XYZ file of C-alpha atoms in Angstrom:
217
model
C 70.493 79.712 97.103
C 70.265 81.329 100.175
C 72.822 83.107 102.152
C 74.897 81.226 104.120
C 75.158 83.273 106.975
C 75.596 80.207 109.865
C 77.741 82.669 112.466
C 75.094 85.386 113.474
C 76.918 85.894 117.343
C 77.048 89.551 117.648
C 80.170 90.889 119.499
C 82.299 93.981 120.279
C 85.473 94.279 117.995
C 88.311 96.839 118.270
C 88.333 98.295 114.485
C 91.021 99.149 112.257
C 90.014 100.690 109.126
C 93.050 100.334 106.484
C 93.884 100.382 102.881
C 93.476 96.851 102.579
C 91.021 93.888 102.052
C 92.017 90.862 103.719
C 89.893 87.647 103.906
C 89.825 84.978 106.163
C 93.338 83.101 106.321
C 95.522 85.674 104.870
C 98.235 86.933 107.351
C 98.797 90.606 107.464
C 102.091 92.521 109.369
C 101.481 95.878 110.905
C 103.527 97.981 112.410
C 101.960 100.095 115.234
C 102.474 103.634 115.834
C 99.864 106.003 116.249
C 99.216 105.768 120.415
C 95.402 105.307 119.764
C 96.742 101.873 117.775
C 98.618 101.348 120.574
C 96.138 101.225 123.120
C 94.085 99.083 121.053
C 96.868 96.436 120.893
C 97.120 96.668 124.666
C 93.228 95.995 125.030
C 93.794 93.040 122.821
C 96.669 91.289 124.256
C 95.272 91.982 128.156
C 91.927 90.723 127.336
C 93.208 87.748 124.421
C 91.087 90.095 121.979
C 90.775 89.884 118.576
C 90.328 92.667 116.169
C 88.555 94.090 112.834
C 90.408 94.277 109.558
C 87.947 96.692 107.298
C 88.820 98.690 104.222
C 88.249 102.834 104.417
C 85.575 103.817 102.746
C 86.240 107.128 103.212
C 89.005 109.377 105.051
C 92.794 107.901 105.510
C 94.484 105.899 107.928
C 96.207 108.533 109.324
C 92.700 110.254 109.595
C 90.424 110.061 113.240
C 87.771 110.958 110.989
C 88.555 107.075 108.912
C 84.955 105.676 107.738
C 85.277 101.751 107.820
C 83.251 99.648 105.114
C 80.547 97.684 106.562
C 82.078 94.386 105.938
C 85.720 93.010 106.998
C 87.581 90.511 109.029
C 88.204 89.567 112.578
C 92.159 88.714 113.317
C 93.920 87.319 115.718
C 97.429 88.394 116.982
C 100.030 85.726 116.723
C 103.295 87.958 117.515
C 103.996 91.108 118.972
C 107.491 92.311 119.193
C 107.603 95.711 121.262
C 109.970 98.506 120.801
C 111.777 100.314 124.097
C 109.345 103.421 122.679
C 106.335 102.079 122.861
C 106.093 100.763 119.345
C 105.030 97.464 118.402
C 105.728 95.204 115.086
C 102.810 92.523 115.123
C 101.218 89.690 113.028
C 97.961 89.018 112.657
C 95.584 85.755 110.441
C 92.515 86.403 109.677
C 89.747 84.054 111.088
C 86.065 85.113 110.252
C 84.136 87.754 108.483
C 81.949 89.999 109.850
C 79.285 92.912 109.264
C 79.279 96.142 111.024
C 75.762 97.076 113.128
C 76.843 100.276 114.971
C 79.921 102.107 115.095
C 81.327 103.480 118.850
C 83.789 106.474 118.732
C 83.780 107.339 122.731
C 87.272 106.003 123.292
C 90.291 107.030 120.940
C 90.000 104.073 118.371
C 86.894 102.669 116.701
C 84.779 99.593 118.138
C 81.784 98.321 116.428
C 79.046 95.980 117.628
C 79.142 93.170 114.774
C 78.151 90.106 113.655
C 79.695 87.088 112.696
C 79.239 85.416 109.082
C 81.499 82.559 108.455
C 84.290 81.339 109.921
C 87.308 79.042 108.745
C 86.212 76.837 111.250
C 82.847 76.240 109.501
C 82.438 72.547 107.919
C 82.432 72.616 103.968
C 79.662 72.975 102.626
C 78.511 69.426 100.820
C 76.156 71.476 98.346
C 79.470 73.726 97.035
C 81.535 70.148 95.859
C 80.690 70.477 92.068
C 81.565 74.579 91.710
C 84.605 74.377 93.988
C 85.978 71.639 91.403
C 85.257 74.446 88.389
C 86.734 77.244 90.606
C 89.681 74.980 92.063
C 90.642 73.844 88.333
C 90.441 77.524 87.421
C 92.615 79.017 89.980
C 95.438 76.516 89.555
C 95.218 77.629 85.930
C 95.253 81.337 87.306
C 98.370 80.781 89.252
C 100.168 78.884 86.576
C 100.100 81.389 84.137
C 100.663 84.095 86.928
C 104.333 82.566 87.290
C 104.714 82.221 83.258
C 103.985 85.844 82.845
C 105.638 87.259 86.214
C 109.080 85.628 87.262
C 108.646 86.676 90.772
C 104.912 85.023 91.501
C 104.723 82.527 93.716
C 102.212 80.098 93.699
C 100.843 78.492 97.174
C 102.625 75.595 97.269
C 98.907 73.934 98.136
C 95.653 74.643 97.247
C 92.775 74.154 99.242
C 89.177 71.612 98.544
C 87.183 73.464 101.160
C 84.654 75.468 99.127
C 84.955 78.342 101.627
C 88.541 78.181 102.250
C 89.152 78.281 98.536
C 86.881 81.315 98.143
C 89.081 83.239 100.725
C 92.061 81.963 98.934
C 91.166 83.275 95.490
C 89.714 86.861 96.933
C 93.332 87.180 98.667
C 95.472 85.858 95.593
C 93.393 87.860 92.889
C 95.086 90.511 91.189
C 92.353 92.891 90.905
C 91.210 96.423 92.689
C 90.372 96.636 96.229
C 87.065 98.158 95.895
C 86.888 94.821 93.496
C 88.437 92.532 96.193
C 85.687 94.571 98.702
C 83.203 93.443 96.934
C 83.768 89.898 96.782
C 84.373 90.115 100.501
C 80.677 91.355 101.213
C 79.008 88.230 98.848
C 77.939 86.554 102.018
C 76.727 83.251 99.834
C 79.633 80.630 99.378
C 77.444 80.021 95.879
C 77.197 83.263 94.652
C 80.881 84.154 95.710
C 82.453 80.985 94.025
C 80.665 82.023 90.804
C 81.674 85.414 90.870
C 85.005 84.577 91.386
C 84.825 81.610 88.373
C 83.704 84.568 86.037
C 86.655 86.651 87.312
C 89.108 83.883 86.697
C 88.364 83.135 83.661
C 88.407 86.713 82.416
C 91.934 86.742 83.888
C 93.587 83.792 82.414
C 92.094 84.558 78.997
C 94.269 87.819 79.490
C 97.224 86.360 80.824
C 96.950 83.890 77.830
C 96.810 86.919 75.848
C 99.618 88.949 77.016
C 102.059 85.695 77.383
C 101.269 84.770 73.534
C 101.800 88.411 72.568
C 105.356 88.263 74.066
C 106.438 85.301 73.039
C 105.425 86.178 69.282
């Protein structure tokens, strides 16, 4: 199957490499310090800008010298609350992911030229019904032995029938490594993505089967 790639706008993004993986949907709080961060926020909210999400590949967040992953995730801000000192607690959803083309360090926070690969706007995909159903029936069994085995997981209290909407579900609710959850995030194919995460799942809940029958022997 090939890729389906149906978002190839290319676009400047502010980045921000992190510690994190976050896909398309998931919500993510940061809290904005460093005065290069700053700025950035200030470009965003003056020009209604969105802004790149992408794991460190090498270096630390703290770091200048940060290298950002090829792939990651455009977000938008949905609050900002400012501090008298310049500081700024804001939320952010992610909306679409994207691939990194060329990387611009001239001003004092990263900005990439990128392009677009999917989108939760994008239409389900008709040819991704009968594997979403396999996936779908395996997640729900992932998060209800999740909440058996941890008393403090919390299942969604829906989960989603759009193919791609579940796949960006599953990468953010998977217990599993970030270079793991990085992965997943560059599988560009809804097909090959949804499969990968079916053989994931099903390695997990035959664990979590494990480990629940183990402690209730």
């Amino acid at each position: 199957m090939q890729s389906d790639k149906n978002y190839t706008e290319e676009q400047e993004l502010p980045i921000f490499p992190l510690n994190i993986v976050l896909f398309p949907g998931g919500s993510l709080p940061l809290h904005i310090f460093e005065q290069r961060y700053r700025e950035m926020m200030k470009y965003c909210i003056r020009n209604e800008s969105s802004f790149g999400v992408v794991m460190i590949k090498e270096g630390d967040e703290v770091e200048e010298t940060a290298v950002p992953c090829n792939v990651g995730t455009a977000v938008d801000l949905i609050d900002v609350n400012r501090f008298p000192d310049g500081r700024m607690n804001i939320m952010t959803t992610g909306h679409s992911r994207f691939e990194i083309l060329e990387l611009n360090d001239e001003q004092s926070y990263l900005v990439a030229r990128v392009r677009m690969l999917d989108s939760l706007d994008a239409e389900p995909d008709p040819r991704l019904k009968e594997i979403a159903i396999e996936t779908r029936e395996l997640y729900i069994e992932y998060e209800t032995l999740s909440s058996h085995l941890m008393f403090t997981w919390q299942p969604p209290d829906e989960n989603p029938e759009h193919p791609q909407h579940l796949a960006y579900r599953i990468g953010t609710r998977l217990r599993i490594s970030l270079d793991e959850k990085q992965a997943l995030l560059e599988i560009t194919s809804f097909d090959e993505l949804l499969r990968r995460e079916i053989e994931i799942l099903k390695k997990l809940n035959q664990q979590i089967a494990f480990q629940l029958a183990a402690r209730n022997n």
